[in-house]
Coordinates of N, CA and C in Angstrom, one line a residue:
L30 N -25.3 -5.7 5.1 CA -25.3 -5.1 6.4 C -24.3 -3.9 6.4
V31 N -24.8 -2.7 6.9 CA -24.0 -1.5 6.8 C -23.8 -0.9 8.2
G32 N -22.6 -0.5 8.5 CA -22.3 0.1 9.8 C -22.6 1.6 9.8
V33 N -23.1 2.1 10.9 CA -23.5 3.6 11.0 C -22.9 4.1 12.4
K34 N -22.1 5.1 12.4 CA -21.5 5.6 13.6 C -22.0 7.0 13.9
R35 N -22.3 7.3 15.2 CA -22.7 8.6 15.6 C -21.4 9.4 16.0
V36 N -21.2 10.6 15.3 CA -20.0 11.4 15.6 C -20.5 12.9 15.7
I37 N -19.6 13.7 16.1 CA -19.8 15.1 16.1 C -19.9 15.6 14.6
D38 N -20.9 16.4 14.3 CA -21.1 16.9 13.0 C -19.8 17.5 12.4
Y39 N -19.5 17.2 11.1 CA -18.2 17.6 10.5 C -18.1 19.2 10.5
A40 N -19.2 19.9 10.6 CA -19.1 21.4 10.5 C -19.0 22.0 11.9
V41 N -19.0 21.2 13.0 CA -18.9 21.8 14.3 C -17.4 22.0 14.7
K42 N -17.1 23.2 15.3 CA -15.8 23.4 15.8 C -15.6 22.6 17.1
V43 N -14.7 21.7 17.1 CA -14.6 20.8 18.3 C -13.8 21.5 19.4
R44 N -14.3 21.3 20.6 CA -13.7 22.0 21.8 C -13.2 20.9 22.8
I45 N -12.0 21.1 23.3 CA -11.4 20.2 24.3 C -12.2 20.3 25.6
A46 N -12.6 19.1 26.2 CA -13.3 19.1 27.5 C -12.4 19.6 28.6
A47 N -13.1 20.1 29.7 CA -12.4 20.7 30.8 C -11.3 19.7 31.4
D48 N -11.6 18.4 31.5 CA -10.7 17.5 32.1 C -9.6 17.1 31.1
K49 N -9.6 17.6 29.9 CA -8.6 17.3 28.9 C -8.4 15.8 28.5
K50 N -9.5 15.0 28.8 CA -9.5 13.6 28.5 C -10.2 13.3 27.2
G51 N -10.8 14.3 26.6 CA -11.5 14.1 25.4 C -12.1 15.4 24.9
V52 N -13.1 15.4 24.0 CA -13.7 16.6 23.5 C -15.1 16.8 24.1
E53 N -15.6 18.0 24.1 CA -16.9 18.3 24.7 C -18.0 17.7 23.8
L54 N -18.9 17.0 24.4 CA -20.0 16.4 23.7 C -21.3 17.0 24.1
A55 N -21.4 17.6 25.2 CA -22.7 18.2 25.7 C -23.1 19.3 24.8
N56 N -24.4 19.3 24.4 CA -25.0 20.3 23.6 C -24.3 20.6 22.3
V57 N -23.8 19.5 21.7 CA -23.0 19.5 20.4 C -23.8 18.8 19.4
K58 N -23.9 19.3 18.2 CA -24.7 18.7 17.1 C -24.0 17.4 16.7
M59 N -24.7 16.3 16.7 CA -24.2 15.0 16.3 C -24.8 14.5 15.0
S60 N -24.1 13.8 14.2 CA -24.6 13.4 12.9 C -24.0 12.0 12.6
M61 N -24.4 11.4 11.4 CA -23.8 10.2 11.0 C -22.4 10.5 10.4
N62 N -21.5 9.6 10.7 CA -20.1 9.7 10.2 C -20.2 9.8 8.7
P63 N -19.6 10.8 8.0 CA -19.7 11.0 6.6 C -19.3 9.7 5.8
F64 N -18.3 9.0 6.2 CA -17.9 7.8 5.4 C -18.9 6.7 5.6
C65 N -19.6 6.6 6.8 CA -20.7 5.7 7.0 C -21.9 6.0 6.1
E66 N -22.1 7.3 5.9 CA -23.2 7.8 5.0 C -22.9 7.3 3.6
I67 N -21.7 7.3 3.2 CA -21.3 6.8 1.8 C -21.6 5.3 1.8
A68 N -21.2 4.6 2.8 CA -21.5 3.2 2.9 C -23.0 2.8 2.8
V69 N -23.8 3.6 3.5 CA -25.2 3.4 3.4 C -25.7 3.6 2.0
E70 N -25.3 4.7 1.4 CA -25.7 5.0 0.0 C -25.4 3.9 -0.9
E71 N -24.1 3.3 -0.8 CA -23.7 2.2 -1.7 C -24.6 1.0 -1.4
A72 N -24.9 0.7 -0.2 CA -25.8 -0.5 0.2 C -27.1 -0.3 -0.5
I73 N -27.7 0.9 -0.4 CA -29.0 1.2 -1.0 C -28.9 1.0 -2.5
R74 N -27.9 1.5 -3.1 CA -27.7 1.3 -4.6 C -27.6 -0.1 -5.0
M75 N -27.0 -0.9 -4.1 CA -26.9 -2.4 -4.4 C -28.3 -3.0 -4.4
K76 N -29.1 -2.5 -3.5 CA -30.5 -3.1 -3.4 C -31.3 -2.6 -4.7
E77 N -31.1 -1.4 -5.1 CA -31.8 -0.8 -6.2 C -31.3 -1.6 -7.5
A78 N -30.1 -2.0 -7.5 CA -29.6 -2.8 -8.7 C -29.9 -4.3 -8.6
K79 N -30.6 -4.7 -7.6 CA -31.0 -6.1 -7.3 C -29.8 -6.9 -6.9
T80 N -28.7 -6.3 -6.6 CA -27.5 -7.0 -6.1 C -27.7 -7.5 -4.6
A81 N -28.5 -6.7 -3.9 CA -28.8 -7.0 -2.5 C -30.3 -7.1 -2.3
T82 N -30.8 -7.9 -1.4 CA -32.2 -8.1 -1.2 C -32.7 -7.3 0.0
E83 N -31.8 -7.0 0.9 CA -32.1 -6.2 2.1 C -30.9 -5.4 2.7
V84 N -31.2 -4.2 3.2 CA -30.2 -3.4 3.8 C -30.5 -3.3 5.3
V85 N -29.5 -3.7 6.1 CA -29.7 -3.6 7.6 C -28.6 -2.7 8.1
A86 N -29.1 -1.6 8.7 CA -28.2 -0.6 9.3 C -27.9 -0.9 10.8
V87 N -26.6 -1.0 11.1 CA -26.2 -1.3 12.5 C -25.4 -0.2 13.1
S88 N -25.8 0.2 14.3 CA -25.0 1.2 15.1 C -24.7 0.7 16.5
V89 N -23.6 1.1 17.0 CA -23.2 0.8 18.4 C -23.1 2.1 19.1
G90 N -23.8 2.2 20.2 CA -23.7 3.4 21.0 C -24.9 3.7 21.9
P91 N -25.0 4.9 22.4 CA -26.1 5.2 23.4 C -27.5 5.3 22.7
K92 N -28.5 5.5 23.5 CA -29.9 5.5 22.9 C -30.0 6.6 21.8
Q93 N -29.2 7.6 21.9 CA -29.3 8.7 20.8 C -28.8 8.2 19.5
A94 N -28.1 7.1 19.4 CA -27.6 6.6 18.2 C -28.7 6.1 17.3
Q95 N -29.9 5.9 17.8 CA -31.1 5.6 17.0 C -31.3 6.7 16.0
E96 N -30.9 7.9 16.3 CA -31.1 9.0 15.3 C -30.4 8.7 14.0
Q97 N -29.2 8.2 14.2 CA -28.4 7.9 13.0 C -28.9 6.7 12.2
I98 N -29.5 5.8 13.0 CA -30.1 4.6 12.3 C -31.3 5.1 11.6
R99 N -32.1 6.0 12.2 CA -33.3 6.5 11.5 C -32.9 7.2 10.2
T100 N -31.8 7.9 10.3 CA -31.3 8.6 9.0 C -31.0 7.6 7.9
A101 N -30.4 6.5 8.3 CA -30.1 5.4 7.3 C -31.4 4.8 6.8
L102 N -32.4 4.6 7.7 CA -33.7 4.1 7.3 C -34.4 5.1 6.3
A103 N -34.3 6.4 6.6 CA -34.9 7.4 5.7 C -34.2 7.4 4.4
M104 N -32.9 7.1 4.3 CA -32.2 7.1 3.0 C -32.7 5.9 2.2
G105 N -33.1 4.8 2.9 CA -33.6 3.6 2.1 C -33.3 2.3 2.8
A106 N -32.6 2.2 3.9 CA -32.3 1.0 4.6 C -33.6 0.4 5.0
D107 N -33.7 -1.0 5.2 CA -34.9 -1.7 5.5 C -35.2 -1.8 7.0
R108 N -34.2 -2.0 7.7 CA -34.4 -2.1 9.2 C -33.1 -1.8 9.9
G109 N -33.1 -1.7 11.2 CA -32.0 -1.3 12.0 C -31.7 -2.3 13.1
V110 N -30.4 -2.3 13.5 CA -30.0 -3.0 14.7 C -29.2 -2.0 15.6
H111 N -29.6 -1.9 16.8 CA -28.9 -0.9 17.7 C -28.3 -1.7 18.8
V112 N -27.0 -1.8 18.9 CA -26.2 -2.4 20.0 C -26.0 -1.3 21.0
T113 N -26.6 -1.4 22.1 CA -26.6 -0.3 23.1 C -25.5 -0.4 24.1
T114 N -24.9 0.7 24.3 CA -23.8 0.9 25.3 C -23.7 2.4 25.7
D115 N -23.3 2.7 26.9 CA -23.1 4.0 27.3 C -21.7 4.5 27.3
L116 N -20.8 3.7 26.7 CA -19.4 4.1 26.6 C -19.3 5.2 25.6
R117 N -18.4 6.1 25.8 CA -18.1 7.2 24.9 C -17.6 6.6 23.6
L118 N -18.2 7.1 22.5 CA -17.8 6.5 21.2 C -16.5 7.0 20.6
D119 N -16.0 8.2 21.1 CA -14.8 8.7 20.6 C -13.5 8.2 21.3
N120 N -13.7 7.8 22.6 CA -12.5 7.4 23.3 C -12.6 6.0 23.9
D121 N -13.7 5.7 24.6 CA -13.8 4.5 25.3 C -14.2 3.2 24.5
L122 N -15.0 3.4 23.5 CA -15.4 2.3 22.6 C -14.5 2.3 21.4
Q123 N -13.5 1.4 21.5 CA -12.4 1.5 20.5 C -12.6 0.4 19.4
P124 N -11.9 0.6 18.3 CA -12.2 -0.3 17.1 C -12.2 -1.8 17.3
L125 N -11.4 -2.3 18.2 CA -11.4 -3.7 18.4 C -12.7 -4.2 19.1
A126 N -13.2 -3.4 20.0 CA -14.5 -3.7 20.7 C -15.6 -3.6 19.7
V127 N -15.6 -2.6 18.8 CA -16.7 -2.4 17.8 C -16.6 -3.6 16.9
A128 N -15.5 -4.0 16.4 CA -15.3 -5.1 15.5 C -15.9 -6.4 16.1
K129 N -15.6 -6.6 17.4 CA -16.1 -7.8 18.1 C -17.6 -7.8 18.2
L130 N -18.2 -6.6 18.5 CA -19.7 -6.5 18.5 C -20.3 -6.7 17.2
L131 N -19.7 -6.1 16.1 CA -20.2 -6.3 14.8 C -20.2 -7.8 14.4
K132 N -19.1 -8.5 14.8 CA -19.0 -9.9 14.5 C -20.2 -10.7 15.1
E133 N -20.6 -10.4 16.3 CA -21.7 -11.1 16.9 C -23.0 -10.8 16.1
V134 N -23.2 -9.6 15.7 CA -24.4 -9.2 14.9 C -24.3 -9.9 13.5
I135 N -23.2 -10.0 12.9 CA -23.0 -10.6 11.6 C -23.3 -12.1 11.7
E136 N -22.9 -12.8 12.7 CA -23.1 -14.2 12.9 C -24.6 -14.5 13.0
K137 N -25.4 -13.5 13.5 CA -26.8 -13.7 13.7 C -27.5 -13.3 12.3
E138 N -27.1 -12.3 11.7 CA -27.8 -11.8 10.5 C -27.3 -12.5 9.2
A139 N -26.1 -13.1 9.2 CA -25.5 -13.8 8.0 C -25.6 -13.0 6.7
P140 N -25.0 -11.8 6.7 CA -25.0 -11.1 5.4 C -23.9 -11.6 4.5
D141 N -24.1 -11.3 3.2 CA -23.0 -11.6 2.2 C -22.0 -10.5 2.1
V142 N -22.4 -9.3 2.4 CA -21.5 -8.1 2.2 C -21.7 -7.2 3.5
V143 N -20.6 -6.8 4.0 CA -20.7 -5.8 5.1 C -20.0 -4.6 4.6
L144 N -20.7 -3.4 4.7 CA -20.2 -2.2 4.2 C -20.0 -1.2 5.4
L145 N -18.8 -0.7 5.5 CA -18.5 0.3 6.6 C -17.8 1.5 6.0
G146 N -17.8 2.6 6.7 CA -17.0 3.7 6.3 C -15.5 3.4 6.5
K147 N -14.6 3.9 5.7 CA -13.2 3.5 5.9 C -12.7 4.0 7.2
Q148 N -13.2 5.1 7.8 CA -12.8 5.5 9.1 C -13.9 6.5 9.6
S149 N -13.8 6.8 10.9 CA -14.7 7.8 11.5 C -13.9 9.1 11.7
I150 N -14.7 10.2 11.6 CA -14.0 11.5 11.7 C -13.6 11.9 13.1
D151 N -14.0 11.1 14.1 CA -13.6 11.4 15.4 C -12.2 10.7 15.8
G152 N -12.2 9.4 15.7 CA -10.9 8.7 16.0 C -10.0 8.6 14.8
D153 N -10.5 8.6 13.6 CA -9.6 8.5 12.4 C -8.8 7.2 12.4
C154 N -9.2 6.1 13.0 CA -8.4 5.0 13.2 C -8.3 4.1 11.9
A155 N -9.5 4.0 11.2 CA -9.5 3.1 10.0 C -9.1 1.7 10.3
Q156 N -9.6 1.2 11.5 CA -9.2 -0.1 11.9 C -10.3 -1.1 12.0
T157 N -11.6 -0.6 12.2 CA -12.7 -1.5 12.4 C -12.9 -2.5 11.3
G158 N -12.9 -2.0 10.1 CA -13.2 -2.9 8.9 C -12.1 -4.0 8.8
P159 N -10.8 -3.7 8.8 CA -9.8 -4.7 8.7 C -9.9 -5.7 9.8
M160 N -10.1 -5.2 11.0 CA -10.2 -6.1 12.2 C -11.4 -7.1 12.1
L161 N -12.5 -6.5 11.6 CA -13.7 -7.3 11.5 C -13.5 -8.4 10.4
A162 N -12.9 -8.1 9.3 CA -12.6 -9.1 8.3 C -11.7 -10.2 8.8
A163 N -10.7 -9.8 9.5 CA -9.8 -10.8 10.1 C -10.5 -11.7 11.0
M164 N -11.3 -11.2 11.9 CA -12.1 -12.0 12.8 C -13.0 -13.0 12.1
M165 N -13.6 -12.5 11.1 CA -14.6 -13.3 10.3 C -13.9 -14.3 9.4
G166 N -12.6 -14.0 9.1 CA -11.9 -14.9 8.1 C -12.4 -14.6 6.7
W167 N -12.9 -13.3 6.5 CA -13.4 -12.9 5.2 C -12.4 -12.1 4.4
P168 N -12.5 -12.0 3.1 CA -11.7 -11.1 2.3 C -12.1 -9.6 2.6
Q169 N -11.2 -8.7 2.4 CA -11.6 -7.3 2.7 C -11.1 -6.4 1.5
A170 N -11.9 -5.4 1.2 CA -11.6 -4.4 0.2 C -11.8 -3.1 0.8
T171 N -10.7 -2.5 1.3 CA -10.7 -1.3 2.0 C -10.5 -0.1 1.1
M172 N -11.0 1.1 1.6 CA -10.9 2.4 0.9 C -11.4 2.3 -0.6
A173 N -12.6 1.7 -0.7 CA -13.2 1.4 -2.0 C -13.7 2.7 -2.7
S174 N -13.3 3.0 -3.9 CA -13.8 4.1 -4.7 C -14.8 3.7 -5.8
E175 N -14.8 2.4 -6.1 CA -15.8 1.8 -7.0 C -16.0 0.4 -6.7
L176 N -17.3 0.0 -6.8 CA -17.6 -1.4 -6.4 C -18.7 -2.0 -7.3
T177 N -18.4 -3.1 -7.9 CA -19.3 -3.8 -8.8 C -19.3 -5.3 -8.4
F178 N -20.5 -5.9 -8.6 CA -20.7 -7.3 -8.3 C -21.0 -8.1 -9.6
E179 N -20.4 -9.3 -9.7 CA -20.7 -10.2 -10.8 C -20.1 -11.5 -10.6
D180 N -20.7 -12.6 -11.1 CA -20.2 -14.0 -11.0 C -19.9 -14.4 -9.6
G181 N -20.7 -14.0 -8.6 CA -20.5 -14.4 -7.2 C -19.4 -13.7 -6.5
G182 N -18.8 -12.7 -7.1 CA -17.7 -11.9 -6.4 C -17.9 -10.4 -6.7
A183 N -16.8 -9.7 -6.3 CA -16.9 -8.3 -6.4 C -15.5 -7.8 -7.1
T184 N -15.7 -6.7 -7.9 CA -14.5 -6.0 -8.4 C -14.5 -4.7 -7.7
V185 N -13.3 -4.4 -7.1 CA -13.3 -3.2 -6.3 C -12.0 -2.4 -6.7
E186 N -12.3 -1.1 -7.0 CA -11.2 -0.1 -7.2 C -10.9 0.5 -5.8
R187 N -9.6 0.5 -5.4 CA -9.2 1.0 -4.1 C -8.3 2.2 -4.2
E188 N -8.5 3.1 -3.3 CA -7.6 4.2 -3.2 C -6.3 3.8 -2.5
T189 N -5.2 4.1 -3.0 CA -3.9 3.8 -2.4 C -3.0 5.1 -2.4
D190 N -1.9 5.0 -1.7 CA -1.0 6.1 -1.6 C -0.4 6.5 -3.0
N191 N -0.4 5.5 -3.9 CA 0.2 5.7 -5.2 C -0.8 5.8 -6.3
G192 N -2.0 6.0 -5.9 CA -3.1 6.1 -7.0 C -4.2 5.1 -6.6
T193 N -4.6 4.3 -7.6 CA -5.7 3.3 -7.3 C -5.2 1.9 -7.8
E194 N -5.9 0.9 -7.3 CA -5.7 -0.4 -7.7 C -7.0 -1.2 -7.8
V195 N -7.1 -2.1 -8.7 CA -8.4 -2.9 -8.9 C -8.1 -4.3 -8.4
I196 N -9.0 -4.8 -7.6 CA -8.9 -6.2 -7.0 C -10.2 -6.9 -7.2
K197 N -10.1 -8.2 -7.3 CA -11.3 -9.0 -7.3 C -11.3 -9.9 -6.1
V198 N -12.5 -9.9 -5.4 CA -12.6 -10.7 -4.2 C -13.9 -11.5 -4.2
G199 N -14.0 -12.5 -3.4 CA -15.2 -13.3 -3.3 C -16.0 -12.8 -2.2
T200 N -17.2 -13.4 -2.1 CA -18.1 -13.1 -1.0 C -18.2 -14.4 -0.1
P201 N -18.6 -14.1 1.2 CA -18.8 -12.9 1.9 C -17.6 -12.0 2.1
L202 N -17.7 -10.7 2.1 CA -16.6 -9.8 2.3 C -16.9 -8.6 3.0
V203 N -15.9 -7.9 3.5 CA -16.0 -6.6 4.1 C -15.5 -5.5 3.2
V204 N -16.3 -4.5 3.0 CA -15.9 -3.3 2.2 C -15.9 -2.1 3.0
T205 N -14.8 -1.3 2.9 CA -14.9 0.0 3.6 C -14.9 1.1 2.5
A206 N -15.8 2.1 2.7 CA -16.1 3.1 1.7 C -15.2 4.3 1.8
D207 N -14.6 4.7 0.6 CA -13.8 5.9 0.6 C -14.7 7.1 0.0
L208 N -14.2 8.3 0.1 CA -14.9 9.5 -0.3 C -15.5 9.4 -1.7
R209 N -14.8 8.8 -2.6 CA -15.1 8.9 -4.0 C -16.1 7.8 -4.5
L210 N -16.5 6.9 -3.6 CA -17.3 5.8 -3.9 C -18.7 6.3 -4.5
N211 N -19.3 7.3 -3.9 CA -20.5 7.9 -4.4 C -20.8 9.2 -3.7
E212 N -21.9 9.8 -4.0 CA -22.4 11.0 -3.3 C -23.7 10.6 -2.7
P213 N -23.8 10.6 -1.3 CA -25.0 10.2 -0.7 C -26.2 11.1 -1.0
R214 N -27.4 10.4 -1.1 CA -28.6 11.2 -1.3 C -29.2 11.8 -0.1
Y215 N -30.0 12.8 -0.3 CA -30.7 13.4 0.8 C -32.0 12.7 1.0
A216 N -32.4 12.4 2.3 CA -33.6 11.7 2.5 C -34.8 12.7 2.3
K217 N -35.8 12.2 1.5 CA -37.0 12.9 1.2 C -38.0 12.8 2.4
L218 N -38.8 13.9 2.5 CA -39.7 14.0 3.7 C -40.6 12.7 3.8
P219 N -41.2 12.2 2.7 CA -42.0 11.0 2.9 C -41.2 9.8 3.4
N220 N -40.0 9.7 3.0 CA -39.1 8.6 3.5 C -38.8 8.8 5.0
I221 N -38.6 10.1 5.3 CA -38.3 10.3 6.8 C -39.5 9.9 7.6
M222 N -40.7 10.2 7.2 CA -41.9 9.8 7.9 C -42.0 8.2 7.9
K223 N -41.7 7.6 6.8 CA -41.8 6.1 6.8 C -40.7 5.5 7.7
A224 N -39.6 6.1 7.8 CA -38.5 5.6 8.6 C -38.9 5.5 10.1
K225 N -39.8 6.3 10.5 CA -40.2 6.3 11.9 C -41.0 5.0 12.3
K226 N -41.5 4.3 11.2 CA -42.3 3.1 11.4 C -41.4 1.9 11.2
K227 N -40.2 2.0 10.7 CA -39.4 0.9 10.4 C -38.8 0.3 11.7
K228 N -38.5 -1.0 11.7 CA -38.1 -1.7 12.9 C -36.6 -1.4 13.2
I229 N -36.4 -1.2 14.5 CA -35.0 -1.1 15.0 C -34.9 -2.1 16.2
E230 N -34.1 -3.1 16.0 CA -33.9 -4.1 17.1 C -32.8 -3.6 18.0
A231 N -33.1 -3.6 19.3 CA -32.1 -3.2 20.3 C -31.5 -4.4 21.0
I232 N -30.2 -4.4 21.0 CA -29.4 -5.5 21.7 C -28.5 -4.9 22.7
D233 N -28.5 -5.3 23.9 CA -27.6 -4.8 25.0 C -26.2 -5.4 24.7
A234 N -25.2 -4.5 24.6 CA -23.9 -4.9 24.3 C -23.4 -5.9 25.3
A235 N -23.8 -5.7 26.6 CA -23.3 -6.6 27.7 C -23.8 -8.0 27.4
S236 N -24.9 -8.2 26.7 CA -25.5 -9.5 26.5 C -24.7 -10.3 25.5
L237 N -23.8 -9.7 24.7 CA -23.1 -10.4 23.7 C -21.8 -11.0 24.2
G238 N -21.4 -10.8 25.4 CA -20.2 -11.4 26.0 C -18.9 -10.9 25.4
V239 N -18.9 -9.7 25.0 CA -17.7 -9.1 24.4 C -17.0 -8.2 25.4
D240 N -15.7 -8.3 25.5 CA -14.9 -7.4 26.4 C -14.7 -6.1 25.7
L241 N -15.3 -5.0 26.3 CA -15.3 -3.7 25.7 C -14.3 -2.8 26.3
S242 N -13.4 -3.4 27.1 CA -12.4 -2.5 27.8 C -11.5 -1.8 26.8
P243 N -11.3 -0.5 26.9 CA -10.4 0.2 26.0 C -8.9 -0.3 26.1
R244 N -8.2 -0.4 25.0 CA -6.8 -0.9 25.0 C -5.9 0.3 25.1
I245 N -6.4 1.5 24.8 CA -5.6 2.7 24.8 C -6.2 3.8 25.7
E246 N -5.4 4.4 26.5 CA -5.9 5.4 27.4 C -5.4 6.8 27.0
V247 N -6.3 7.7 26.9 CA -5.9 9.1 26.6 C -5.5 9.8 27.9
L248 N -4.2 10.2 27.9 CA -3.7 10.8 29.1 C -4.0 12.3 29.1
E249 N -3.9 13.0 28.0 CA -4.3 14.4 28.0 C -4.5 14.8 26.5
M250 N -5.4 15.7 26.3 CA -5.7 16.2 25.0 C -5.6 17.7 25.0
N251 N -4.9 18.3 24.0 CA -4.8 19.7 24.0 C -5.0 20.3 22.6
D252 N -5.3 21.5 22.5 CA -5.5 22.2 21.2 C -4.1 22.3 20.6
P253 N -4.0 22.3 19.3 CA -2.7 22.5 18.6 C -2.2 23.9 18.9
P254 N -0.9 24.1 18.9 CA -0.4 25.5 19.1 C -0.9 26.5 18.1
V255 N -1.1 27.7 18.5 CA -1.6 28.7 17.5 C -0.4 29.1 16.6
R256 N -0.7 29.2 15.3 CA 0.4 29.5 14.4 C 0.7 31.0 14.5
A257 N 1.9 31.3 14.4 CA 2.3 32.7 14.4 C 1.9 33.4 13.1
A258 N 1.6 34.7 13.2 CA 1.1 35.4 12.0 C 2.2 35.5 11.0
G259 N 1.8 35.5 9.7 CA 2.8 35.7 8.7 C 3.2 37.2 8.5
I260 N 4.2 37.4 7.6 CA 4.6 38.7 7.4 C 4.7 39.0 5.9
V261 N 4.6 40.2 5.5 CA 4.8 40.6 4.1 C 6.1 41.2 3.8
V262 N 6.9 40.6 2.9 CA 8.2 41.1 2.6 C 8.2 42.1 1.4
E263 N 9.2 42.9 1.3 CA 9.2 44.0 0.3 C 9.6 43.5 -1.0
D264 N 10.5 42.5 -1.1 CA 11.0 42.1 -2.4 C 11.6 40.7 -2.3
V265 N 12.0 40.1 -3.4 CA 12.5 38.7 -3.4 C 13.7 38.5 -2.6
T266 N 14.6 39.6 -2.6 CA 15.9 39.5 -1.9 C 15.6 39.3 -0.4
T267 N 14.7 40.1 0.1 CA 14.3 40.0 1.5 C 13.7 38.6 1.8
L268 N 12.9 38.1 0.9 CA 12.3 36.8 1.1 C 13.3 35.7 1.2
V269 N 14.3 35.7 0.3 CA 15.3 34.7 0.3 C 16.2 34.8 1.6
D270 N 16.5 36.1 2.0 CA 17.3 36.3 3.2 C 16.6 35.7 4.4
K271 N 15.3 35.9 4.5 CA 14.5 35.4 5.7 C 14.4 33.9 5.7
L272 N 14.2 33.3 4.5 CA 14.1 31.9 4.3 C 15.4 31.2 4.7
K273 N 16.5 31.9 4.4 CA 17.8 31.3 4.6 C 18.3 31.5 6.0
N274 N 18.1 32.7 6.6 CA 18.8 33.0 7.9 C 17.8 32.9 9.0
E275 N 16.5 33.1 8.8 CA 15.6 33.0 9.9 C 14.8 31.7 9.9
A276 N 14.3 31.3 8.8 CA 13.5 30.0 8.8 C 14.4 28.8 8.6
S277 N 15.6 29.0 8.0 CA 16.6 28.0 7.8 C 16.0 26.8 6.9
V278 N 15.3 27.2 5.9 CA 14.7 26.2 5.1 C 15.4 26.0 3.7
I279 N 16.3 27.0 3.4 CA 17.2 26.9 2.3 C 18.6 27.1 2.7
A280 N 19.5 26.5 1.9 CA 20.9 26.7 2.3 C 21.5 27.9 1.6

């Protein structure tokens, strides 16, 4: 089972909404979260290697989130599950609520491996995977840069602040994908056409009995201050003088 999130496309210049409670979503290009795309690619590779028998793409969000599920299906996923809600995905639907919803889907689907992106590029929380693993009582391998399965378990190389580490974990487990895990494929036109016929099951989030209330309230959102223009100095002596007396970055 692989998670897929709908986010503002990474190449779009984000604009603060007029009410300063979030970013502008109207008439903005939306795409699959890049880390989720990596997770989908890894799930498909697992199926191609006969490690997995089926790939189920799950997304939580409005009806438009079916677009991202269809993208996953075009890449090679077998079927989709769409948990429908009209809550904003960047502010109102927060990681704890998403983890609870995914837990309900997992209990129904009974997968051996859950693959998620390590974080989404809108909230950058990196919390859904660890929360989900804790709720399920499963081992977790976060920020995975390499993943192999053997002897009923998995060997995972993880990105850390100090480099990488290799761990061995049993299944079922939750894995969150880091940037270096793989390079996602582009969906071919025949597969895009086939994806239109693949099944997507819709589940109303309200029917799952999960409290989706946000735990964090955004009071105000503002653009970062504009950086002052730099200057060109004539020589090293002038540079040192300005660093010492104006910038106060050297003694």
